[in-house]
Amino acid sequence: MAASIGVCNVPSTTTTTTTNPFASSNERILSEELQLSATTPASTKKKVQEEEEESKEELPLPKIIGHRGSLYDAVENTIESFQRCYEAGSAGIELDVFLLPKDGSLIVFHGSGTDASPGQLWEYCQVKGLITDLTWDEVQELSFVSSDQIPIDSRKLRQMEEEQKEQEPQQTNENNNIKVPTLEQVLTHFQGKRDPQGNLFQIKIELKGPGTVLPSLELVERYHMQKQCTFSSFYHDRLKQLRDLRPNKELVRTGATFKGTLPQNFIQHAQALGVNEIHLRYDTCTTRRVREVHKAGFESMAWFRGPKAMKQDLPTFRDVESELHLYELVARTGVQQLCVNRPALAMAL
């Protein structure tokens, strides 16, 4: 094991309060940004109402997908986090995949860093370099520890630590046994499992790192889990590569994930990629765009930013009282899936 490998943390998060204490200084109104007709300005309300007339039927509730699992209940992107999400009754999970070039292992991890250099270890593990610098054996020596960096409720964390001290004084913390999993481990854990409605439990595989397209595809096919998995990425060339490898959209599903700046021709772009789904950032997921997505024959999903980013976003909305209220507003756009940080909370919709 390389001497630089250390103890692994996860970026800090804070539990969202039930009311917005910064409302007086907020400048954004999410319900207007999403073009929800009850609060949309008159200049665009007429157009929205005309489009609503085209679809009178009641909108179904969106399916809930756990962003990196249930990361406020267990360490993100781990079997424990995914299992918590499954037990909460969600429709599926979203995870991030990297290929370790030194030994060809496919691992599930997020990390920090830019789009050009994702998977950085320092913020998560206090280790310099990238997750892709390591071998699978070295990754297995990383340990998650209880600290202010772990994204679970701080009160629950302190309670866990106190109980730990009382019951097992020799053990420093129970998260030492939680490890970064391989994609294969996650697939075999959920193979054939179903949600409370009887549908196959879905796994959204984000192709986070380079070189992940072919090995991830082959692994899913090896376990005959094509109906259970959807491949997604911000790197749309990877989706094009995957579709070139498997042209049949019914056999292999893909989803184009868009950032906050959405191109005007995003529908045409998605058509060129041959994807099944379009994933919009929650604050760009307007009623009108959702209808355009569905009209073009795509499925829709709104994705929420990571815990640290959502902590920054929430106080900026004048009309959002809580995280559950945030989910409710986005659900009103008619989007079919919500990829959220708190799946158990979203299940209350």
mmCIF file of N, CA and C in Angstrom, residues 85-153:
data_model
loop_
_atom_site.group_PDB
_atom_site.id
_atom_site.type_symbol
_atom_site.label_atom_id
_atom_site.label_comp_id
_atom_site.label_asym_id
_atom_site.label_seq_id
_atom_site.Cartn_x
_atom_site.Cartn_y
_atom_site.Cartn_z
ATOM 1 N N CYS A 85 -31.465 3.633 0.521
ATOM 2 C CA CYS A 85 -32.344 4.198 -0.500
ATOM 3 C C CYS A 85 -33.383 3.168 -0.933
ATOM 4 N N TYR A 86 -32.949 1.953 -1.131
ATOM 5 C CA TYR A 86 -33.857 0.867 -1.501
ATOM 6 C C TYR A 86 -34.892 0.620 -0.411
ATOM 7 N N GLU A 87 -34.445 0.603 0.834
ATOM 8 C CA GLU A 87 -35.350 0.352 1.955
ATOM 9 C C GLU A 87 -36.360 1.485 2.153
ATOM 10 N N ALA A 88 -36.009 2.686 1.695
ATOM 11 C CA ALA A 88 -36.939 3.821 1.807
ATOM 12 C C ALA A 88 -38.069 3.735 0.794
ATOM 13 N N GLY A 89 -37.966 2.800 -0.151
ATOM 14 C CA GLY A 89 -39.024 2.617 -1.125
ATOM 15 C C GLY A 89 -38.844 3.385 -2.414
ATOM 16 N N SER A 90 -37.644 3.860 -2.669
ATOM 17 C CA SER A 90 -37.409 4.635 -3.884
ATOM 18 C C SER A 90 -37.405 3.722 -5.110
ATOM 19 N N ALA A 91 -37.451 4.363 -6.277
ATOM 20 C CA ALA A 91 -37.499 3.610 -7.528
ATOM 21 C C ALA A 91 -36.113 3.203 -8.015
ATOM 22 N N GLY A 92 -35.063 3.853 -7.474
ATOM 23 C CA GLY A 92 -33.732 3.524 -7.936
ATOM 24 C C GLY A 92 -32.661 4.388 -7.305
ATOM 25 N N ILE A 93 -31.439 4.217 -7.791
ATOM 26 C CA ILE A 93 -30.285 4.954 -7.294
ATOM 27 C C ILE A 93 -29.505 5.515 -8.474
ATOM 28 N N GLU A 94 -28.709 6.544 -8.186
ATOM 29 C CA GLU A 94 -27.751 7.085 -9.147
ATOM 30 C C GLU A 94 -26.371 6.932 -8.543
ATOM 31 N N LEU A 95 -25.389 6.540 -9.349
ATOM 32 C CA LEU A 95 -24.025 6.356 -8.859
ATOM 33 C C LEU A 95 -23.030 6.826 -9.901
ATOM 34 N N ASP A 96 -21.768 6.986 -9.467
ATOM 35 C CA ASP A 96 -20.695 7.492 -10.321
ATOM 36 C C ASP A 96 -19.626 6.420 -10.484
ATOM 37 N N VAL A 97 -19.159 6.246 -11.708
ATOM 38 C CA VAL A 97 -18.208 5.172 -11.998
ATOM 39 C C VAL A 97 -16.899 5.726 -12.550
ATOM 40 N N PHE A 98 -15.800 5.193 -12.023
ATOM 41 C CA PHE A 98 -14.458 5.462 -12.533
ATOM 42 C C PHE A 98 -13.801 4.133 -12.904
ATOM 43 N N LEU A 99 -12.929 4.186 -13.892
ATOM 44 C CA LEU A 99 -12.082 3.053 -14.239
ATOM 45 C C LEU A 99 -10.694 3.288 -13.668
ATOM 46 N N LEU A 100 -10.165 2.302 -12.944
ATOM 47 C CA LEU A 100 -8.794 2.382 -12.446
ATOM 48 C C LEU A 100 -7.872 1.808 -13.520
ATOM 49 N N PRO A 101 -7.128 2.650 -14.224
ATOM 50 C CA PRO A 101 -6.358 2.175 -15.385
ATOM 51 C C PRO A 101 -5.240 1.203 -15.033
ATOM 52 N N LYS A 102 -4.769 1.225 -13.791
ATOM 53 C CA LYS A 102 -3.655 0.351 -13.421
ATOM 54 C C LYS A 102 -4.046 -1.114 -13.382
ATOM 55 N N ASP A 103 -5.326 -1.404 -13.075
ATOM 56 C CA ASP A 103 -5.737 -2.805 -13.010
ATOM 57 C C ASP A 103 -7.097 -3.073 -13.668
ATOM 58 N N GLY A 104 -7.723 -2.044 -14.246
ATOM 59 C CA GLY A 104 -8.974 -2.246 -14.969
ATOM 60 C C GLY A 104 -10.213 -2.358 -14.109
ATOM 61 N N SER A 105 -10.119 -2.028 -12.825
ATOM 62 C CA SER A 105 -11.279 -2.126 -11.938
ATOM 63 C C SER A 105 -12.238 -0.963 -12.177
ATOM 64 N N LEU A 106 -13.531 -1.262 -12.124
ATOM 65 C CA LEU A 106 -14.568 -0.240 -12.184
ATOM 66 C C LEU A 106 -15.067 0.006 -10.772
ATOM 67 N N ILE A 107 -14.860 1.239 -10.268
ATOM 68 C CA ILE A 107 -15.241 1.524 -8.887
ATOM 69 C C ILE A 107 -16.279 2.635 -8.849
ATOM 70 N N VAL A 108 -17.041 2.650 -7.759
ATOM 71 C CA VAL A 108 -18.109 3.624 -7.568
ATOM 72 C C VAL A 108 -17.620 4.680 -6.585
ATOM 73 N N PHE A 109 -17.488 5.906 -7.069
ATOM 74 C CA PHE A 109 -16.893 6.973 -6.275
ATOM 75 C C PHE A 109 -17.239 8.294 -6.947
ATOM 76 N N HIS A 110 -17.265 9.373 -6.165
ATOM 77 C CA HIS A 110 -17.533 10.680 -6.746
ATOM 78 C C HIS A 110 -16.281 11.555 -6.714
ATOM 79 N N GLY A 111 -15.860 11.944 -5.524
ATOM 80 C CA GLY A 111 -14.684 12.793 -5.409
ATOM 81 C C GLY A 111 -14.984 14.238 -5.744
ATOM 82 N N SER A 112 -13.978 15.070 -5.602
ATOM 83 C CA SER A 112 -14.113 16.491 -5.911
ATOM 84 C C SER A 112 -13.315 16.787 -7.168
ATOM 85 N N GLY A 113 -13.223 18.058 -7.517
ATOM 86 C CA GLY A 113 -12.460 18.449 -8.692
ATOM 87 C C GLY A 113 -13.335 19.020 -9.782
ATOM 88 N N THR A 114 -12.699 19.393 -10.878
ATOM 89 C CA THR A 114 -13.390 19.997 -12.001
ATOM 90 C C THR A 114 -13.852 18.920 -12.978
ATOM 91 N N ASP A 115 -14.627 19.343 -13.988
ATOM 92 C CA ASP A 115 -15.049 18.401 -15.023
ATOM 93 C C ASP A 115 -13.842 17.826 -15.754
ATOM 94 N N ALA A 116 -12.792 18.642 -15.900
ATOM 95 C CA ALA A 116 -11.593 18.183 -16.597
ATOM 96 C C ALA A 116 -10.754 17.245 -15.744
ATOM 97 N N SER A 117 -10.911 17.338 -14.417
ATOM 98 C CA SER A 117 -10.111 16.509 -13.518
ATOM 99 C C SER A 117 -10.961 16.048 -12.335
ATOM 100 N N PRO A 118 -11.951 15.178 -12.593
ATOM 101 C CA PRO A 118 -12.822 14.701 -11.507
ATOM 102 C C PRO A 118 -12.152 13.605 -10.694
ATOM 103 N N GLY A 119 -12.787 13.217 -9.594
ATOM 104 C CA GLY A 119 -12.280 12.116 -8.785
ATOM 105 C C GLY A 119 -11.115 12.467 -7.895
ATOM 106 N N GLN A 120 -10.947 13.758 -7.576
ATOM 107 C CA GLN A 120 -9.842 14.144 -6.705
ATOM 108 C C GLN A 120 -10.091 13.658 -5.275
ATOM 109 N N LEU A 121 -9.010 13.275 -4.606
ATOM 110 C CA LEU A 121 -9.106 12.617 -3.304
ATOM 111 C C LEU A 121 -8.983 13.555 -2.114
ATOM 112 N N TRP A 122 -8.379 14.729 -2.302
ATOM 113 C CA TRP A 122 -8.003 15.522 -1.139
ATOM 114 C C TRP A 122 -9.196 15.892 -0.263
ATOM 115 N N GLU A 123 -10.251 16.435 -0.844
ATOM 116 C CA GLU A 123 -11.397 16.870 -0.051
ATOM 117 C C GLU A 123 -12.091 15.697 0.616
ATOM 118 N N TYR A 124 -12.059 14.563 -0.013
ATOM 119 C CA TYR A 124 -12.710 13.371 0.517
ATOM 120 C C TYR A 124 -11.798 12.575 1.448
ATOM 121 N N CYS A 125 -10.506 12.523 1.112
ATOM 122 C CA CYS A 125 -9.621 11.575 1.792
ATOM 123 C C CYS A 125 -8.348 12.184 2.363
ATOM 124 N N GLN A 126 -8.156 13.478 2.171
ATOM 125 C CA GLN A 126 -6.938 14.127 2.633
ATOM 126 C C GLN A 126 -5.703 13.441 2.062
ATOM 127 N N VAL A 127 -5.830 13.049 0.790
ATOM 128 C CA VAL A 127 -4.753 12.407 0.049
ATOM 129 C C VAL A 127 -4.620 13.134 -1.277
ATOM 130 N N LYS A 128 -3.414 13.472 -1.676
ATOM 131 C CA LYS A 128 -3.207 14.151 -2.944
ATOM 132 C C LYS A 128 -3.413 13.191 -4.102
ATOM 133 N N GLY A 129 -3.866 13.730 -5.217
ATOM 134 C CA GLY A 129 -4.029 12.917 -6.406
ATOM 135 C C GLY A 129 -5.471 12.561 -6.689
ATOM 136 N N LEU A 130 -5.644 11.647 -7.633
ATOM 137 C CA LEU A 130 -6.956 11.221 -8.097
ATOM 138 C C LEU A 130 -7.226 9.778 -7.707
ATOM 139 N N ILE A 131 -8.488 9.423 -7.638
ATOM 140 C CA ILE A 131 -8.859 8.037 -7.368
ATOM 141 C C ILE A 131 -8.284 7.127 -8.452
ATOM 142 N N THR A 132 -8.149 7.659 -9.663
ATOM 143 C CA THR A 132 -7.631 6.865 -10.770
ATOM 144 C C THR A 132 -6.118 6.646 -10.692
ATOM 145 N N ASP A 133 -5.454 7.271 -9.725
ATOM 146 C CA ASP A 133 -4.024 7.026 -9.520
ATOM 147 C C ASP A 133 -3.788 5.711 -8.779
ATOM 148 N N LEU A 134 -4.844 5.162 -8.188
ATOM 149 C CA LEU A 134 -4.703 4.018 -7.290
ATOM 150 C C LEU A 134 -5.060 2.704 -7.974
ATOM 151 N N THR A 135 -4.651 1.626 -7.344
ATOM 152 C CA THR A 135 -5.108 0.291 -7.728
ATOM 153 C C THR A 135 -6.306 -0.072 -6.848
ATOM 154 N N TRP A 136 -6.987 -1.149 -7.225
ATOM 155 C CA TRP A 136 -8.129 -1.586 -6.421
ATOM 156 C C TRP A 136 -7.700 -1.936 -4.995
ATOM 157 N N ASP A 137 -6.555 -2.574 -4.829
ATOM 158 C CA ASP A 137 -6.069 -2.922 -3.483
ATOM 159 C C ASP A 137 -5.827 -1.660 -2.668
ATOM 160 N N GLU A 138 -5.308 -0.618 -3.287
ATOM 161 C CA GLU A 138 -5.065 0.633 -2.569
ATOM 162 C C GLU A 138 -6.376 1.325 -2.209
ATOM 163 N N VAL A 139 -7.333 1.280 -3.110
ATOM 164 C CA VAL A 139 -8.650 1.865 -2.818
ATOM 165 C C VAL A 139 -9.282 1.175 -1.617
ATOM 166 N N GLN A 140 -9.087 -0.133 -1.503
ATOM 167 C CA GLN A 140 -9.687 -0.874 -0.396
ATOM 168 C C GLN A 140 -9.104 -0.497 0.957
ATOM 169 N N GLU A 141 -7.947 0.125 0.968
ATOM 170 C CA GLU A 141 -7.342 0.546 2.229
ATOM 171 C C GLU A 141 -7.830 1.918 2.681
ATOM 172 N N LEU A 142 -8.594 2.597 1.824
ATOM 173 C CA LEU A 142 -9.226 3.847 2.243
ATOM 174 C C LEU A 142 -10.363 3.518 3.194
ATOM 175 N N SER A 143 -10.490 4.304 4.258
ATOM 176 C CA SER A 143 -11.569 4.085 5.224
ATOM 177 C C SER A 143 -12.345 5.369 5.445
ATOM 178 N N PHE A 144 -13.656 5.251 5.476
ATOM 179 C CA PHE A 144 -14.501 6.380 5.842
ATOM 180 C C PHE A 144 -14.514 6.486 7.361
ATOM 181 N N VAL A 145 -14.460 7.699 7.868
ATOM 182 C CA VAL A 145 -14.459 7.882 9.316
ATOM 183 C C VAL A 145 -15.550 8.849 9.710
ATOM 184 N N SER A 146 -16.018 8.735 10.945
ATOM 185 C CA SER A 146 -17.001 9.682 11.469
ATOM 186 C C SER A 146 -16.327 11.008 11.733
ATOM 187 N N SER A 147 -16.782 12.041 11.070
ATOM 188 C CA SER A 147 -16.236 13.375 11.267
ATOM 189 C C SER A 147 -17.258 14.373 10.765
ATOM 190 N N ASP A 148 -16.939 15.643 10.860
ATOM 191 C CA ASP A 148 -17.860 16.672 10.374
ATOM 192 C C ASP A 148 -18.009 16.623 8.856
ATOM 193 N N GLN A 149 -17.155 15.848 8.194
ATOM 194 C CA GLN A 149 -17.201 15.793 6.742
ATOM 195 C C GLN A 149 -18.229 14.789 6.217
ATOM 196 N N ILE A 150 -18.692 13.863 7.052
ATOM 197 C CA ILE A 150 -19.607 12.842 6.557
ATOM 198 C C ILE A 150 -21.003 13.425 6.393
ATOM 199 N N PRO A 151 -21.648 13.199 5.238
ATOM 200 C CA PRO A 151 -22.927 13.838 4.953
ATOM 201 C C PRO A 151 -24.119 13.138 5.577
ATOM 202 N N ILE A 152 -24.138 13.011 6.895
ATOM 203 C CA ILE A 152 -25.322 12.534 7.576
ATOM 204 C C ILE A 152 -25.618 13.516 8.693
ATOM 205 N N ASP A 153 -26.824 13.476 9.186
ATOM 206 C CA ASP A 153 -27.259 14.424 10.201
ATOM 207 C C ASP A 153 -26.282 14.428 11.377
#
